[in-house]
C-alpha cells in the first residue's frame, strides 16, 4: 500500500533539464553595440531639441536669404544668382550649423559621463575599442541622416521661397555633399573631445576655439600668418570644402581646393578621435 507522499512523487511531472544558453544569445557583437548606441542618441530629448532648433533656424535664415530675390536682387553673399539654385543659401550660414553639429557630437558621449552610465557601457562590453568604434559609427549614422534631411529641407525652402530652378552643376552638388561631410566630421571631432574632456561645455568650447577662435592667428603681423596659414586653419578648411565654382578666382583665392581642404579637416578630426580613443582605452570611467 503506497503512502500519499509516494503517490505525489510518482505523479509529479518531470521537469526538463536546464541547458546553458548558447553564447550567440547574449554575446555582445559590434552590430548590437551599434544598435544600442543609436538608440541612446535617438532616445535623448536633447538630441531632438537640438535638431529641431537647427532645422528651425535653418529654415528662417534660408527663407530670409531667398526672399530677397523677390525684390529684384540677384546678389547673395557676393555671388550673382540668376534664377538658379546656389549652395550659398545653405553654406552661407555654415558656421552656425557647425555649432549645432558640435552640440550633437558632445551630447552623444558626455551625457553618459554626466549620468554615470558610462560604467555600465564599459561593463557590458568585452572590448572598450569596440564600444568606442560603435559610438563613432552611431554618431556618423545619426548625424549623416539628420544632416541630409536638413539639407534637403533647406534646398526645398530655397527653391520655393526664391522661385529658383534646381542647378546641381557648376560644383553646386559637390559643395552640398562636402558641406554634409563637414557637419558630420565636426560632430565626430567633438565626440572625440567629449571622450578626452568628459564635459559637454568643455567639449563645445574646445570646438569653438578650434573652429572659430583660431582665426585670430591671422592677426599676427607676419606674411605667413596672414596669407598662408589661414588656408590651413579649421575655418579655412571647412570654407574651402564648400566652394562651388572652383574656376572662379574670387571664390578660391583665399582657400584650398575642395579636395585638399577636405583632407586637412579630416586630419584635424582624426587627431581628436584618436586622442579620445586613447583616453577612453587607458583611463577609468
XYZ file of C-alpha atoms in Angstrom:
285
model
C 0.000 0.000 0.000
C 1.534 3.340 -1.068
C 1.595 6.390 1.111
C 0.238 9.776 -0.119
C 3.750 11.188 -0.386
C 4.832 8.298 -2.587
C 1.808 8.821 -4.843
C 2.515 12.558 -5.225
C 6.121 11.899 -6.138
C 5.080 9.397 -8.783
C 2.502 11.787 -10.252
C 4.801 14.810 -10.372
C 5.681 15.770 -13.952
C 9.282 15.551 -14.987
C 10.993 18.917 -15.352
C 13.159 19.348 -18.415
C 16.806 19.678 -17.650
C 18.046 23.251 -17.954
C 20.702 23.789 -20.574
C 23.166 26.631 -20.736
C 22.242 29.280 -23.278
C 24.267 29.475 -26.424
C 26.873 32.217 -26.401
C 25.190 33.651 -29.511
C 22.151 34.602 -27.402
C 23.962 37.015 -25.102
C 27.202 37.729 -26.960
C 27.691 41.474 -27.395
C 28.632 41.936 -31.039
C 29.553 45.147 -32.827
C 26.150 45.278 -34.523
C 24.356 45.026 -31.188
C 26.617 47.689 -29.705
C 25.953 49.938 -32.694
C 22.199 49.466 -32.380
C 22.424 50.286 -28.674
C 24.391 53.474 -29.320
C 21.921 54.615 -31.980
C 19.067 54.052 -29.533
C 20.892 56.087 -26.907
C 21.223 59.042 -29.254
C 17.708 58.901 -30.666
C 16.096 58.456 -27.250
C 17.649 61.630 -25.850
C 15.237 64.553 -25.779
C 18.175 66.922 -26.154
C 19.068 65.306 -29.485
C 15.664 66.045 -30.976
C 15.585 69.526 -29.426
C 18.942 70.378 -30.978
C 17.903 69.013 -34.364
C 14.632 70.954 -34.163
C 16.442 74.201 -33.394
C 18.933 73.536 -36.185
C 16.141 72.962 -38.685
C 14.110 75.922 -37.416
C 16.972 78.408 -37.601
C 17.998 76.982 -40.959
C 14.544 77.479 -42.441
C 14.295 81.056 -41.150
C 17.741 82.045 -42.414
C 17.347 80.340 -45.784
C 13.873 81.790 -46.270
C 15.138 85.297 -45.473
C 18.029 84.977 -47.921
C 15.844 83.578 -50.701
C 13.116 86.161 -50.120
C 15.496 88.969 -51.063
C 15.468 87.635 -54.623
C 11.799 88.538 -54.987
C 12.783 92.205 -54.695
C 14.877 92.012 -57.843
C 18.192 91.477 -56.077
C 20.339 88.767 -57.657
C 23.431 89.148 -55.481
C 23.630 86.887 -52.420
C 26.806 86.825 -50.380
C 28.759 88.388 -53.240
C 27.559 85.749 -55.721
C 25.208 86.527 -58.595
C 22.229 84.185 -58.655
C 20.426 84.122 -61.989
C 17.189 82.332 -61.215
C 19.012 79.113 -60.297
C 19.885 77.407 -57.043
C 23.257 78.123 -55.491
C 24.648 76.436 -52.331
C 25.473 79.834 -50.805
C 21.904 79.908 -49.482
C 22.824 76.999 -47.202
C 26.587 77.101 -46.817
C 26.496 80.837 -46.149
C 25.358 80.013 -42.596
C 27.660 77.019 -42.201
C 29.407 78.442 -39.129
C 26.124 78.460 -37.209
C 25.224 74.956 -38.365
C 28.594 73.638 -37.235
C 27.736 74.714 -33.691
C 24.617 72.534 -33.749
C 26.760 69.663 -35.022
C 29.149 70.255 -32.122
C 26.321 70.062 -29.593
C 25.080 66.776 -31.043
C 28.568 65.311 -31.101
C 29.168 66.282 -27.486
C 25.830 65.017 -26.162
C 26.441 61.613 -27.725
C 29.198 60.860 -25.216
C 29.218 63.402 -22.386
C 25.624 62.579 -21.483
C 26.796 59.140 -20.403
C 29.525 60.580 -18.224
C 27.103 63.106 -16.703
C 24.522 60.433 -15.834
C 27.232 57.994 -14.680
C 26.076 55.326 -17.143
C 29.423 55.060 -18.904
C 30.467 52.452 -16.333
C 27.512 50.304 -17.388
C 28.538 50.636 -21.015
C 32.092 49.575 -20.202
C 30.991 46.612 -18.070
C 28.642 45.366 -20.789
C 31.448 45.321 -23.342
C 34.297 42.860 -23.617
C 36.310 45.412 -25.576
C 36.466 49.147 -24.964
C 37.651 49.732 -28.506
C 34.507 48.071 -29.848
C 32.426 50.310 -27.615
C 34.323 53.341 -28.905
C 34.040 52.417 -32.577
C 30.335 51.664 -32.201
C 29.845 55.116 -30.672
C 31.736 56.766 -33.536
C 29.737 54.751 -36.076
C 26.457 55.684 -34.370
C 27.300 59.391 -34.408
C 28.237 59.097 -38.083
C 24.962 57.375 -38.991
C 22.654 59.608 -36.946
C 24.408 62.813 -37.983
C 24.617 61.673 -41.591
C 20.889 61.003 -41.840
C 19.855 64.098 -39.865
C 22.141 66.436 -41.813
C 20.989 65.019 -45.149
C 17.341 65.602 -44.201
C 18.040 69.156 -43.034
C 19.953 70.000 -46.217
C 17.137 68.573 -48.357
C 14.567 70.690 -46.494
C 16.672 73.841 -46.826
C 17.154 73.234 -50.544
C 13.384 72.913 -50.944
C 12.830 76.122 -48.967
C 15.340 77.943 -51.163
C 13.697 76.809 -54.385
C 10.187 77.655 -53.191
C 10.900 80.962 -51.440
C 13.208 82.290 -54.142
C 11.329 80.902 -57.131
C 14.541 79.268 -58.318
C 15.170 76.266 -60.526
C 17.438 73.445 -59.422
C 21.019 73.503 -60.674
C 23.350 70.816 -59.398
C 26.106 71.630 -61.852
C 28.989 74.104 -61.591
C 30.120 72.390 -58.405
C 26.854 73.107 -56.578
C 26.057 69.489 -55.762
C 29.655 68.832 -54.727
C 29.532 71.817 -52.372
C 26.387 70.460 -50.707
C 27.876 66.985 -50.330
C 31.078 68.341 -48.804
C 29.053 70.602 -46.509
C 27.216 67.474 -45.359
C 30.574 65.792 -44.765
C 31.902 68.828 -42.891
C 28.940 68.727 -40.489
C 29.397 65.012 -39.820
C 33.153 65.384 -39.300
C 32.598 68.332 -36.961
C 30.294 66.219 -34.808
C 32.872 63.418 -34.744
C 35.605 65.835 -33.695
C 33.573 66.962 -30.686
C 32.696 63.362 -29.854
C 36.425 62.721 -29.622
C 36.797 65.844 -27.480
C 33.991 64.526 -25.275
C 35.963 61.377 -24.543
C 39.016 63.493 -23.740
C 37.363 66.119 -21.515
C 34.203 64.263 -20.374
C 32.377 67.577 -20.224
C 29.644 68.874 -22.521
C 30.565 72.523 -22.036
C 34.280 71.812 -22.267
C 33.872 69.840 -25.492
C 31.760 72.510 -27.176
C 34.082 75.310 -26.057
C 37.025 73.334 -27.429
C 35.241 73.033 -30.766
C 34.521 76.764 -30.840
C 38.152 77.524 -30.008
C 39.427 75.216 -32.741
C 36.985 76.257 -35.445
C 36.494 79.965 -34.775
C 38.919 81.469 -32.256
C 41.912 80.015 -34.110
C 41.128 82.623 -36.774
C 42.788 85.200 -34.528
C 46.156 83.801 -35.597
C 45.791 85.714 -38.841
C 46.131 88.937 -36.833
C 49.825 88.228 -36.301
C 51.638 90.820 -38.467
C 53.643 88.228 -40.363
C 53.037 87.338 -44.004
C 52.839 83.594 -43.287
C 50.123 84.085 -40.658
C 48.088 86.412 -42.868
C 48.332 84.741 -46.263
C 49.361 81.085 -45.962
C 48.236 79.793 -42.564
C 44.540 80.864 -42.833
C 44.017 78.370 -45.646
C 45.052 75.528 -43.343
C 43.180 76.690 -40.251
C 39.965 74.776 -39.419
C 37.746 77.647 -40.543
C 39.674 77.948 -43.801
C 39.488 74.204 -44.425
C 35.729 73.998 -43.856
C 35.168 77.075 -46.024
C 37.311 75.610 -48.785
C 35.238 72.426 -48.721
C 32.060 74.315 -49.634
C 33.452 76.376 -52.521
C 31.329 75.616 -55.575
C 32.818 77.380 -58.597
C 36.479 76.399 -58.395
C 37.134 78.135 -61.719
C 36.182 81.496 -60.210
C 39.291 83.060 -58.632
C 37.181 85.296 -56.376
C 35.920 82.155 -54.597
C 39.145 80.179 -54.466
C 41.926 82.720 -53.947
C 41.674 82.548 -50.141
C 41.026 78.803 -49.833
C 42.480 75.420 -50.667
C 40.838 73.268 -53.320
C 37.777 71.347 -52.028
C 39.644 68.031 -52.076
C 42.703 69.351 -50.232
C 40.542 71.230 -47.736
C 38.631 68.021 -47.001
C 41.864 66.169 -46.272
C 43.048 68.956 -43.954
C 39.787 68.937 -41.999
C 39.906 65.152 -41.820
C 43.365 65.385 -40.227
C 42.077 67.778 -37.555
C 39.146 65.484 -36.783
C 41.338 62.371 -36.740
C 43.596 63.903 -34.083
C 40.673 64.398 -31.700
C 39.159 60.991 -32.415
C 42.480 59.183 -31.887
C 43.204 61.068 -28.658
C 39.677 60.316 -27.473
C 40.165 56.615 -28.176
C 43.445 56.577 -26.232
C 41.861 58.386 -23.290
C 38.885 56.026 -23.256
C 41.088 52.957 -23.534
C 43.558 53.903 -20.812
C 41.504 55.674 -18.132
C 38.698 54.700 -15.760
C 35.103 55.680 -16.357
